[in-house]
């Protein structure tokens, strides 16, 4: 049977309807793909923000790049990598100390050598980098975070607080938490920003990360000392330490 004009018009309308339906489906698919991609992007942005937000709370390293007064001399004070460095980056004698505030041997070393180290730094040719880790008790973690908070927020107080944190360690203070360390810092005159930082245990993760890094650095106990990158098998102290540094500075 031959097509009539009416049949042809119906066929044209049918094709137009089919093409319109197909175009509508394609638009819908494109919209769904676009929405799906947008959801993924937003989720990634939220995840990144949460990740870095959490790192900002406890995982980041303290920041400091200033000068402090040591034995009445202004010297550079910098936090770099795992260490708080006092003294110039280009010092002839570079001392690296890996230490733990909860370590009895570190407490003894600090009591015997704090004044000497300050004198060497103040003389201008020596830098001391303090790498705080924790291998004995949790006092090392909380005190390490407290020291980092002072370094980041009230650097001028760091030298005195560093020594005080060692002297403060005992069986009675071994279980101290953030609140006690914040009160302790306040008694030593640190500013409110440092106190809040300590109260929040902001840098405990940094101390944990430093402890992990110490193994790669060849540290198996504390105190461990490197002088110009050379590990000292027996940590020099007192006159022996001064003699080593004097020899390097004079060369």
Coordinates of N, CA and C in Angstrom, one line a residue:
X1 N 0.9 -1.2 0.0 CA 0.0 0.0 0.0 C 0.9 1.2 0.0
X2 N 0.6 2.2 -0.9 CA 1.4 3.4 -1.0 C 1.1 4.3 0.2
X3 N 2.2 5.1 0.6 CA 2.1 6.1 1.7 C 1.2 7.2 1.3
X4 N 0.4 7.7 2.2 CA -0.4 8.9 1.9 C 0.3 10.1 2.6
X5 N -0.1 11.3 2.2 CA 0.5 12.5 2.9 C 0.3 12.4 4.4
X6 N -0.9 11.9 4.8 CA -1.1 11.8 6.2 C -0.2 10.9 6.9
X7 N 0.1 9.7 6.3 CA 1.1 8.8 6.8 C 2.5 9.4 6.9
X8 N 2.9 10.1 5.9 CA 4.2 10.7 5.9 C 4.3 11.8 7.0
X9 N 3.2 12.6 7.3 CA 3.2 13.5 8.3 C 3.3 12.8 9.7
X10 N 2.7 11.7 9.9 CA 2.7 11.0 11.1 C 4.1 10.4 11.4
X11 N 4.8 9.9 10.3 CA 6.1 9.4 10.4 C 7.1 10.5 10.8
X12 N 6.9 11.7 10.2 CA 7.8 12.8 10.5 C 7.6 13.2 12.0
X13 N 6.4 13.3 12.5 CA 6.1 13.7 13.9 C 6.7 12.6 14.8
X14 N 6.6 11.3 14.4 CA 7.2 10.2 15.2 C 8.7 10.4 15.4
X15 N 9.3 10.6 14.2 CA 10.8 10.8 14.2 C 11.2 12.0 15.1
X16 N 10.4 13.1 15.0 CA 10.7 14.3 15.8 C 10.6 14.0 17.2
X17 N 9.5 13.3 17.6 CA 9.3 12.9 19.0 C 10.5 12.0 19.5
X18 N 10.9 11.1 18.7 CA 12.0 10.2 19.1 C 13.3 11.0 19.3
X19 N 13.5 11.9 18.3 CA 14.8 12.7 18.4 C 14.7 13.6 19.6
X20 N 13.5 14.2 19.9 CA 13.4 15.1 21.1 C 13.6 14.3 22.4
X21 N 13.1 13.0 22.4 CA 13.3 12.2 23.6 C 14.7 11.8 23.8
X22 N 15.4 11.5 22.7 CA 16.8 11.2 22.7 C 17.6 12.4 23.2
X23 N 17.3 13.5 22.7 CA 18.1 14.7 23.1 C 17.9 15.0 24.6
X24 N 16.6 14.8 25.1 CA 16.3 15.0 26.5 C 17.1 14.1 27.3
X25 N 17.2 12.8 26.9 CA 18.0 11.8 27.7 C 19.5 12.2 27.7
X26 N 20.0 12.7 26.6 CA 21.4 13.1 26.5 C 21.7 14.2 27.5
X27 N 20.7 15.2 27.5 CA 20.9 16.4 28.4 C 20.9 15.9 29.9
X28 N 20.0 15.0 30.2 CA 19.8 14.4 31.5 C 21.1 13.7 32.0
X29 N 21.7 12.9 31.0 CA 22.9 12.2 31.4 C 24.0 13.2 31.6
X30 N 24.1 14.2 30.8 CA 25.2 15.2 30.9 C 25.1 15.9 32.3
X31 N 23.8 16.2 32.7 CA 23.6 16.9 33.9 C 24.0 16.0 35.1
X32 N 23.6 14.7 35.0 CA 24.0 13.8 36.1 C 25.5 13.6 36.2
X33 N 26.2 13.5 35.1 CA 27.6 13.4 35.1 C 28.2 14.7 35.7
X34 N 27.7 15.9 35.3 CA 28.2 17.1 35.9 C 28.0 17.2 37.4
X35 N 26.8 16.8 37.8 CA 26.5 16.8 39.3 C 27.4 15.9 40.0
X36 N 27.6 14.7 39.5 CA 28.5 13.7 40.1 C 29.9 14.2 40.2
X37 N 30.4 14.8 39.2 CA 31.8 15.3 39.2 C 31.9 16.4 40.3
X38 N 30.8 17.3 40.3 CA 30.9 18.4 41.3 C 30.9 17.8 42.7
X39 N 30.1 16.8 43.0 CA 30.1 16.1 44.3 C 31.4 15.6 44.6
X40 N 32.1 15.0 43.7 CA 33.5 14.5 44.0 C 34.4 15.6 44.3
X41 N 34.4 16.7 43.5 CA 35.3 17.8 43.8 C 35.0 18.4 45.2
X42 N 33.8 18.6 45.5 CA 33.4 19.1 46.8 C 33.9 18.2 47.9
X43 N 33.7 16.9 47.8 CA 34.1 15.9 48.8 C 35.6 16.0 48.9
X44 N 36.3 16.1 47.8 CA 37.8 16.2 47.9 C 38.2 17.4 48.6
X45 N 37.6 18.6 48.3 CA 37.9 19.8 49.0 C 37.7 19.7 50.5
X46 N 36.5 19.1 50.9 CA 36.2 19.0 52.3 C 37.2 18.1 53.0
X47 N 37.5 16.9 52.3 CA 38.5 16.0 52.9 C 39.9 16.7 53.1
X48 N 40.3 17.5 52.1 CA 41.6 18.1 52.2 C 41.6 19.1 53.3
X49 N 40.5 19.9 53.4 CA 40.4 20.9 54.5 C 40.4 20.2 55.9
X50 N 39.6 19.1 56.0 CA 39.6 18.4 57.3 C 41.0 17.9 57.6
X51 N 41.7 17.3 56.6 CA 43.0 16.8 56.8 C 44.0 17.8 57.3
X52 N 44.1 19.0 56.6 CA 45.0 20.0 56.9 C 44.5 20.7 58.2
X53 N 43.2 20.7 58.4 CA 42.8 21.3 59.7 C 43.3 20.5 60.9
X54 N 43.2 19.2 60.8 CA 43.7 18.4 61.9 C 45.2 18.5 62.0
X55 N 45.9 18.6 60.9 CA 47.3 18.8 61.0 C 47.7 20.1 61.7
X56 N 46.9 21.1 61.4 CA 47.1 22.4 62.0 C 46.9 22.4 63.5
X57 N 46.0 21.5 64.0 CA 45.8 21.4 65.4 C 46.9 20.7 66.1
X58 N 47.5 19.6 65.5 CA 48.4 18.9 66.4 C 49.6 18.3 65.6
X59 N 49.6 18.3 64.2 CA 50.6 17.6 63.5 C 51.7 18.5 62.9
X60 N 51.5 19.8 62.9 CA 52.5 20.6 62.3 C 53.6 20.9 63.2
X61 N 54.8 21.3 62.6 CA 55.9 21.7 63.4 C 55.8 23.1 63.9
X62 N 56.3 23.5 65.0 CA 56.3 24.9 65.4 C 57.1 25.8 64.4
X63 N 56.8 27.0 64.4 CA 57.5 27.9 63.5 C 58.1 29.0 64.3
X64 N 59.4 29.3 64.0 CA 60.1 30.4 64.7 C 61.3 30.7 63.8
X65 N 61.5 32.0 63.7 CA 62.7 32.5 63.0 C 63.0 33.9 63.5
X66 N 63.7 34.0 64.6 CA 63.9 35.3 65.3 C 65.2 35.4 65.9
X67 N 65.4 36.2 66.9 CA 66.6 36.3 67.7 C 66.2 36.2 69.2
X68 N 67.0 35.7 70.0 CA 66.8 35.7 71.5 C 68.1 36.1 72.2
X69 N 68.0 36.5 73.4 CA 69.1 36.9 74.2 C 69.7 35.7 75.0
X70 N 70.9 35.4 74.8 CA 71.6 34.4 75.5 C 72.9 35.0 76.1
X71 N 73.0 34.9 77.4 CA 74.2 35.6 78.1 C 74.4 37.0 77.6
X72 N 73.3 37.7 77.5 CA 73.3 39.2 77.1 C 73.7 39.4 75.7
X73 N 73.7 38.4 74.9 CA 74.0 38.5 73.4 C 72.8 38.1 72.6
X74 N 72.5 38.8 71.6 CA 71.4 38.5 70.7 C 71.9 37.4 69.7
X75 N 71.2 36.3 69.6 CA 71.6 35.2 68.7 C 70.4 34.7 67.9
X76 N 70.7 34.1 66.8 CA 69.5 33.6 66.0 C 68.8 32.4 66.7
X77 N 67.5 32.4 66.5 CA 66.7 31.4 67.1 C 65.7 30.9 66.0
X78 N 65.9 29.6 65.6 CA 65.1 29.1 64.5 C 64.6 27.7 64.8
X79 N 63.4 27.4 64.4 CA 62.9 26.0 64.4 C 63.0 25.5 63.0
X80 N 63.8 24.4 62.8 CA 63.9 23.8 61.5 C 63.9 22.3 61.6
X81 N 63.1 21.7 60.8 CA 63.0 20.2 60.8 C 62.6 19.7 62.1
X82 N 63.4 18.9 62.8 CA 63.1 18.3 64.1 C 63.7 19.1 65.2
X83 N 64.3 20.3 64.9 CA 65.1 20.9 66.0 C 64.8 22.4 66.2
X84 N 65.1 22.8 67.5 CA 65.1 24.2 67.8 C 66.6 24.6 67.8
X85 N 67.0 25.5 66.9 CA 68.4 25.8 66.8 C 68.6 27.2 67.4
X86 N 69.7 27.3 68.3 CA 70.1 28.5 68.8 C 71.5 28.8 68.3
X87 N 71.8 29.9 67.7 CA 73.1 30.2 67.1 C 73.0 30.3 65.6
X88 N 74.0 30.8 64.9 CA 74.0 31.0 63.5 C 74.0 29.7 62.7
X89 N 73.4 29.7 61.5 CA 73.4 28.6 60.6 C 74.8 28.2 60.1
X90 N 75.6 29.2 60.0 CA 77.0 29.0 59.5 C 78.0 28.9 60.5
X91 N 77.6 28.6 61.8 CA 78.6 28.4 62.9 C 79.7 27.4 62.5
X92 N 80.9 27.7 63.0 CA 82.0 26.7 62.7 C 81.7 25.4 63.5
X93 N 81.2 25.5 64.7 CA 80.9 24.3 65.5 C 79.4 24.1 65.6
X94 N 78.9 23.1 65.0 CA 77.4 22.8 65.0 C 77.2 21.6 65.8
X95 N 76.5 21.8 67.0 CA 76.2 20.7 67.9 C 74.7 20.4 67.7
X96 N 74.5 19.1 67.5 CA 73.1 18.6 67.5 C 72.9 17.7 68.7
X97 N 71.9 18.0 69.5 CA 71.6 17.2 70.7 C 70.2 16.6 70.5
X98 N 70.2 15.2 70.6 CA 68.9 14.5 70.6 C 68.6 14.2 72.1
X99 N 67.6 14.7 72.6 CA 67.3 14.7 74.0 C 65.8 14.4 74.3
X100 N 65.6 14.0 75.6 CA 64.3 13.6 76.0 C 64.1 14.2 77.4
X101 N 63.1 15.1 77.6 CA 62.9 15.7 78.9 C 62.6 14.7 80.0
X102 N 62.2 13.5 79.7 CA 61.9 12.5 80.7 C 63.1 11.6 81.0
X103 N 64.3 11.8 80.3 CA 65.4 11.0 80.4 C 66.3 11.5 81.6
X104 N 66.6 10.6 82.6 CA 67.4 11.1 83.7 C 68.8 11.5 83.3
X105 N 69.4 10.8 82.3 CA 70.7 11.2 81.8 C 70.7 12.5 81.1
X106 N 69.6 12.8 80.4 CA 69.5 14.2 79.8 C 69.4 15.2 80.9
X107 N 68.7 14.9 81.9 CA 68.5 15.9 83.1 C 69.9 16.2 83.7
X108 N 70.7 15.1 83.8 CA 72.0 15.3 84.4 C 72.9 16.1 83.4
X109 N 72.8 15.8 82.1 CA 73.6 16.5 81.1 C 73.2 18.0 81.1
X110 N 71.9 18.2 81.1 CA 71.5 19.6 81.1 C 72.0 20.4 82.3
X111 N 71.9 19.8 83.5 CA 72.3 20.5 84.7 C 73.8 20.8 84.6
X112 N 74.6 19.9 84.0 CA 76.0 20.1 84.0 C 76.5 21.0 82.9
X113 N 75.7 21.1 81.8 CA 76.2 21.8 80.6 C 75.4 23.0 80.1
X114 N 74.3 23.2 80.7 CA 73.4 24.3 80.2 C 74.2 25.6 80.1
X115 N 74.8 26.0 81.2 CA 75.6 27.3 81.2 C 76.7 27.3 80.2
X116 N 77.4 26.2 80.0 CA 78.5 26.1 79.0 C 77.9 26.2 77.6
X117 N 76.9 25.5 77.3 CA 76.3 25.6 76.0 C 75.9 27.0 75.6
X118 N 75.3 27.7 76.6 CA 74.9 29.1 76.4 C 76.1 30.0 76.2
X119 N 77.1 29.8 76.9 CA 78.4 30.5 76.7 C 79.0 30.3 75.3
X120 N 79.0 29.1 74.9 CA 79.5 28.8 73.5 C 78.7 29.4 72.4
X121 N 77.4 29.4 72.6 CA 76.5 30.0 71.6 C 76.7 31.5 71.6
X122 N 76.8 32.1 72.8 CA 76.9 33.6 72.9 C 78.2 34.0 72.3
X123 N 79.2 33.2 72.3 CA 80.5 33.6 71.7 C 80.5 33.7 70.2
X124 N 79.5 33.2 69.5 CA 79.2 33.5 68.1 C 79.6 32.4 67.1
X125 N 80.5 31.5 67.5 CA 81.0 30.5 66.5 C 80.3 29.1 66.7
X126 N 79.4 29.0 67.6 CA 78.7 27.7 67.8 C 77.2 27.8 67.8
X127 N 76.6 26.8 67.2 CA 75.1 26.7 67.3 C 74.8 25.3 68.0
X128 N 73.7 25.3 68.6 CA 73.2 24.1 69.3 C 71.8 23.9 68.8
X129 N 71.5 22.7 68.2 CA 70.2 22.3 67.8 C 69.7 21.2 68.7
X130 N 68.5 21.6 69.3 CA 67.9 20.6 70.3 C 66.8 19.9 69.6
X131 N 67.0 18.6 69.5 CA 66.0 17.7 68.9 C 65.3 17.0 70.0
X132 N 64.1 17.4 70.4 CA 63.4 16.8 71.5 C 62.6 15.6 71.0
X133 N 62.8 14.4 71.7 CA 62.1 13.2 71.4 C 61.6 12.6 72.7
X134 N 60.9 11.5 72.6 CA 60.4 10.8 73.8 C 60.7 9.3 73.7
X135 N 61.5 8.8 74.7 CA 61.8 7.4 74.7 C 61.6 6.8 76.1
X136 N 61.4 7.6 77.1 CA 61.3 7.1 78.5 C 59.9 7.1 79.0
X137 N 59.3 8.3 79.3 CA 57.9 8.4 79.8 C 57.2 9.5 79.0
X138 N 55.9 9.6 79.2 CA 55.1 10.6 78.5 C 55.4 12.0 78.9
X139 N 56.2 12.2 80.0 CA 56.6 13.5 80.4 C 57.4 14.1 79.2
X140 N 58.2 13.2 78.5 CA 59.0 13.7 77.4 C 58.1 14.3 76.3
X141 N 56.9 13.7 76.1 CA 56.0 14.1 75.0 C 55.4 15.5 75.4
X142 N 54.8 15.5 76.6 CA 54.1 16.7 77.0 C 55.0 17.9 77.3
X143 N 56.2 17.6 77.9 CA 57.2 18.7 78.1 C 57.7 19.1 76.7
X144 N 57.9 18.2 75.8 CA 58.4 18.5 74.5 C 57.4 19.4 73.7
X145 N 56.1 19.1 73.9 CA 55.1 20.0 73.3 C 55.1 21.4 73.9
X146 N 55.3 21.4 75.2 CA 55.3 22.7 76.0 C 56.5 23.5 75.5
X147 N 57.7 22.9 75.4 CA 58.8 23.6 74.9 C 58.6 24.1 73.5
X148 N 58.0 23.3 72.6 CA 57.7 23.8 71.3 C 56.8 25.0 71.2
X149 N 55.8 24.9 72.1 CA 54.8 26.0 72.2 C 55.5 27.3 72.6
X150 N 56.5 27.2 73.5 CA 57.2 28.4 73.9 C 58.1 28.9 72.8
X151 N 58.7 28.0 72.1 CA 59.6 28.3 70.9 C 58.8 29.1 69.9
X152 N 57.5 28.6 69.6 CA 56.7 29.2 68.6 C 56.1 30.5 69.0
X153 N 55.8 30.7 70.3 CA 55.0 31.8 70.7 C 55.7 32.8 71.7
X154 N 56.8 32.4 72.3 CA 57.4 33.3 73.3 C 58.9 32.9 73.3
X155 N 59.6 33.0 72.2 CA 60.9 32.5 72.0 C 61.9 33.0 73.0
X156 N 61.8 34.2 73.4 CA 62.7 34.8 74.4 C 62.8 34.0 75.7
X157 N 61.7 33.3 76.0 CA 61.6 32.6 77.2 C 62.1 31.1 77.1
X158 N 62.4 30.7 75.8 CA 62.7 29.3 75.6 C 63.9 28.8 76.3
X159 N 65.0 29.5 76.4 CA 66.2 29.0 77.0 C 66.0 28.7 78.5
X160 N 65.3 29.6 79.2 CA 65.0 29.4 80.6 C 64.0 28.3 80.8
X161 N 63.0 28.2 80.0 CA 62.0 27.2 80.1 C 62.5 25.8 79.8
X162 N 63.4 25.7 78.8 CA 64.0 24.5 78.5 C 64.8 23.9 79.6
X163 N 65.6 24.7 80.3 CA 66.3 24.2 81.5 C 65.4 23.9 82.6
X164 N 64.3 24.7 82.8 CA 63.4 24.4 83.9 C 62.6 23.1 83.7
X165 N 62.3 22.8 82.4 CA 61.6 21.5 82.2 C 62.4 20.3 82.6
X166 N 63.7 20.4 82.4 CA 64.5 19.3 82.8 C 64.6 19.2 84.4
X167 N 64.8 20.4 85.0 CA 64.9 20.4 86.4 C 63.6 20.0 87.1
X168 N 62.5 20.2 86.4 CA 61.2 19.9 87.0 C 60.8 18.4 87.0
X169 N 61.5 17.6 86.2 CA 61.1 16.2 86.0 C 61.5 15.4 87.3
X170 N 60.5 14.7 87.8 CA 60.7 13.8 88.9 C 59.5 12.8 88.9
X171 N 59.6 11.9 89.9 CA 58.5 10.9 90.0 C 57.1 11.6 90.2
X172 N 57.2 12.7 90.9 CA 55.9 13.4 91.2 C 55.3 14.1 90.0
X173 N 56.2 14.5 89.0 CA 55.7 15.3 87.9 C 55.6 14.4 86.6
X174 N 56.0 13.1 86.8 CA 56.0 12.3 85.6 C 54.7 12.1 84.9
X175 N 53.6 12.2 85.7 CA 52.3 12.0 85.2 C 51.6 13.3 84.8
X176 N 52.3 14.4 84.8 CA 51.7 15.7 84.5 C 51.0 15.6 83.1
X177 N 49.9 16.4 83.0 CA 49.2 16.6 81.8 C 49.3 18.0 81.3
X178 N 48.6 18.3 80.2 CA 48.8 19.6 79.6 C 48.4 20.8 80.6
X179 N 47.4 20.6 81.4 CA 47.1 21.7 82.3 C 48.2 22.0 83.3
X180 N 48.8 21.0 83.8 CA 49.9 21.3 84.8 C 51.1 22.0 84.1
X181 N 51.4 21.6 82.8 CA 52.5 22.2 82.1 C 52.1 23.7 81.7
X182 N 50.9 23.9 81.5 CA 50.5 25.3 81.2 C 50.6 26.2 82.4
X183 N 50.2 25.6 83.6 CA 50.4 26.4 84.8 C 51.9 26.6 85.1
X184 N 52.7 25.6 84.8 CA 54.2 25.7 85.0 C 54.8 26.8 84.2
X185 N 54.3 26.8 82.9 CA 54.8 27.8 82.0 C 54.4 29.2 82.4
X186 N 53.2 29.3 82.9 CA 52.7 30.6 83.4 C 53.6 31.1 84.6
X187 N 54.0 30.2 85.4 CA 54.8 30.6 86.6 C 56.2 31.0 86.1
X188 N 56.6 30.7 84.9 CA 57.9 31.1 84.3 C 57.7 32.3 83.4
X189 N 56.5 32.9 83.4 CA 56.3 34.2 82.7 C 56.1 34.1 81.2
X190 N 55.7 32.9 80.7 CA 55.4 32.8 79.3 C 54.1 33.5 79.0
X191 N 53.9 34.0 77.7 CA 52.7 34.7 77.4 C 51.5 33.8 77.2
X192 N 50.4 34.4 77.1 CA 49.1 33.7 77.1 C 49.0 32.8 75.8
X193 N 49.6 33.2 74.7 CA 49.5 32.4 73.5 C 50.2 31.1 73.7
X194 N 51.4 31.1 74.3 CA 52.1 29.9 74.6 C 51.4 29.0 75.6
X195 N 50.8 29.7 76.6 CA 50.0 28.9 77.6 C 48.9 28.1 76.9
X196 N 48.1 28.8 76.1 CA 47.0 28.2 75.4 C 47.5 27.0 74.5
X197 N 48.6 27.3 73.8 CA 49.2 26.2 73.0 C 49.5 25.0 73.8
X198 N 50.1 25.2 75.0 CA 50.5 24.1 75.9 C 49.2 23.4 76.3
X199 N 48.2 24.2 76.7 CA 47.0 23.6 77.2 C 46.3 22.7 76.2
X200 N 46.5 23.0 74.9 CA 46.0 22.2 73.8 C 46.9 21.1 73.3
X201 N 48.0 20.9 74.0 CA 49.0 19.8 73.6 C 49.3 19.9 72.1
X202 N 49.5 21.1 71.6 CA 49.5 21.3 70.1 C 50.6 20.6 69.4
X203 N 51.8 20.4 70.0 CA 52.9 19.8 69.3 C 53.3 18.4 69.8
X204 N 52.4 17.7 70.4 CA 52.7 16.3 70.8 C 53.0 15.5 69.6
X205 N 52.3 15.7 68.5 CA 52.5 14.9 67.3 C 53.9 15.2 66.7
X206 N 54.3 16.4 66.9 CA 55.7 16.8 66.4 C 56.8 16.0 67.2
X207 N 56.6 15.9 68.5 CA 57.5 15.1 69.3 C 57.5 13.6 68.9
X208 N 56.3 13.1 68.6 CA 56.2 11.7 68.1 C 56.9 11.5 66.8
X209 N 56.7 12.5 65.9 CA 57.4 12.4 64.6 C 58.9 12.5 64.7
X210 N 59.4 13.4 65.6 CA 60.8 13.5 65.9 C 61.4 12.2 66.4
X211 N 60.6 11.6 67.3 CA 61.1 10.3 67.8 C 61.3 9.3 66.7
X212 N 60.3 9.2 65.8 CA 60.5 8.3 64.6 C 61.7 8.7 63.8
X213 N 61.9 10.0 63.6 CA 63.0 10.4 62.8 C 64.3 10.1 63.4
X214 N 64.4 10.0 64.7 CA 65.6 9.8 65.4 C 66.3 8.5 65.0
X215 N 65.5 7.5 64.8 CA 66.1 6.2 64.4 C 66.9 6.3 63.1
X216 N 66.3 7.0 62.1 CA 66.9 7.2 60.8 C 68.2 8.0 61.0
X217 N 68.2 8.9 62.0 CA 69.4 9.7 62.2 C 70.5 9.0 63.0
X218 N 70.2 7.7 63.4 CA 71.2 6.9 64.1 C 71.2 7.1 65.6
X219 N 70.1 7.6 66.1 CA 70.0 7.8 67.5 C 69.3 6.6 68.2
X220 N 70.0 6.0 69.2 CA 69.4 4.8 69.8 C 69.2 5.1 71.3
X221 N 69.6 6.2 71.8 CA 69.5 6.6 73.2 C 69.7 8.1 73.4
X222 N 69.4 8.6 74.6 CA 69.5 10.0 74.9 C 70.4 10.2 76.1
X223 N 71.2 11.2 76.2 CA 71.4 12.2 75.1 C 72.4 11.6 74.1
X224 N 72.1 12.0 72.8 CA 73.0 11.7 71.7 C 73.5 13.0 71.1
X225 N 74.8 13.1 70.9 CA 75.3 14.4 70.4 C 76.1 14.1 69.1
X226 N 75.8 15.0 68.1 CA 76.6 15.1 66.9 C 77.3 16.4 66.9
X227 N 78.6 16.4 66.5 CA 79.3 17.7 66.3 C 79.7 17.8 64.8
X228 N 79.2 18.8 64.1 CA 79.5 18.9 62.7 C 79.2 17.6 62.0
X229 N 78.0 17.0 62.3 CA 77.5 15.8 61.7 C 78.1 14.5 62.1
X230 N 79.1 14.6 63.0 CA 79.8 13.3 63.4 C 79.2 12.9 64.8
X231 N 78.7 11.7 64.8 CA 78.2 11.2 66.1 C 79.3 11.0 67.1
X232 N 79.0 11.5 68.3 CA 79.9 11.3 69.4 C 79.5 10.0 70.2
X233 N 80.4 9.0 70.1 CA 80.0 7.7 70.8 C 79.9 7.9 72.3
X234 N 80.7 8.7 72.9 CA 80.6 9.1 74.3 C 80.3 10.6 74.3
X235 N 79.1 10.9 74.8 CA 78.6 12.3 74.8 C 79.6 13.1 75.6
X236 N 80.4 14.1 75.0 CA 81.3 14.9 75.8 C 80.6 15.9 76.7
X237 N 81.2 16.2 77.8 CA 80.5 17.0 78.8 C 81.6 17.9 79.4
X238 N 81.2 19.1 79.9 CA 82.1 20.0 80.6 C 83.3 20.4 79.8
X239 N 84.5 20.2 80.5 CA 85.8 20.6 79.9 C 86.0 19.9 78.6
X240 N 85.6 18.6 78.5 CA 85.9 17.8 77.3 C 85.1 18.4 76.1
X241 N 83.8 18.8 76.4 CA 83.0 19.4 75.3 C 83.6 20.7 74.9
X242 N 84.0 21.5 75.8 CA 84.5 22.8 75.5 C 85.8 22.7 74.7
X243 N 86.6 21.7 75.0 CA 87.9 21.5 74.3 C 87.6 21.1 72.9
X244 N 86.6 20.3 72.6 CA 86.3 19.9 71.3 C 85.8 21.1 70.5
X245 N 84.9 21.9 71.1 CA 84.4 23.0 70.3 C 85.5 24.1 70.1
X246 N 86.3 24.3 71.1 CA 87.4 25.3 70.9 C 88.3 24.9 69.8
X247 N 88.6 23.6 69.7 CA 89.5 23.1 68.6 C 88.9 23.4 67.3
X248 N 87.6 23.1 67.1 CA 86.9 23.3 65.8 C 86.9 24.8 65.5
X249 N 86.6 25.7 66.5 CA 86.5 27.1 66.2 C 87.8 27.7 65.9
X250 N 88.9 27.2 66.5 CA 90.3 27.7 66.2 C 90.8 27.2 64.9
X251 N 90.3 26.2 64.3 CA 90.9 25.6 63.1 C 90.6 26.5 61.9

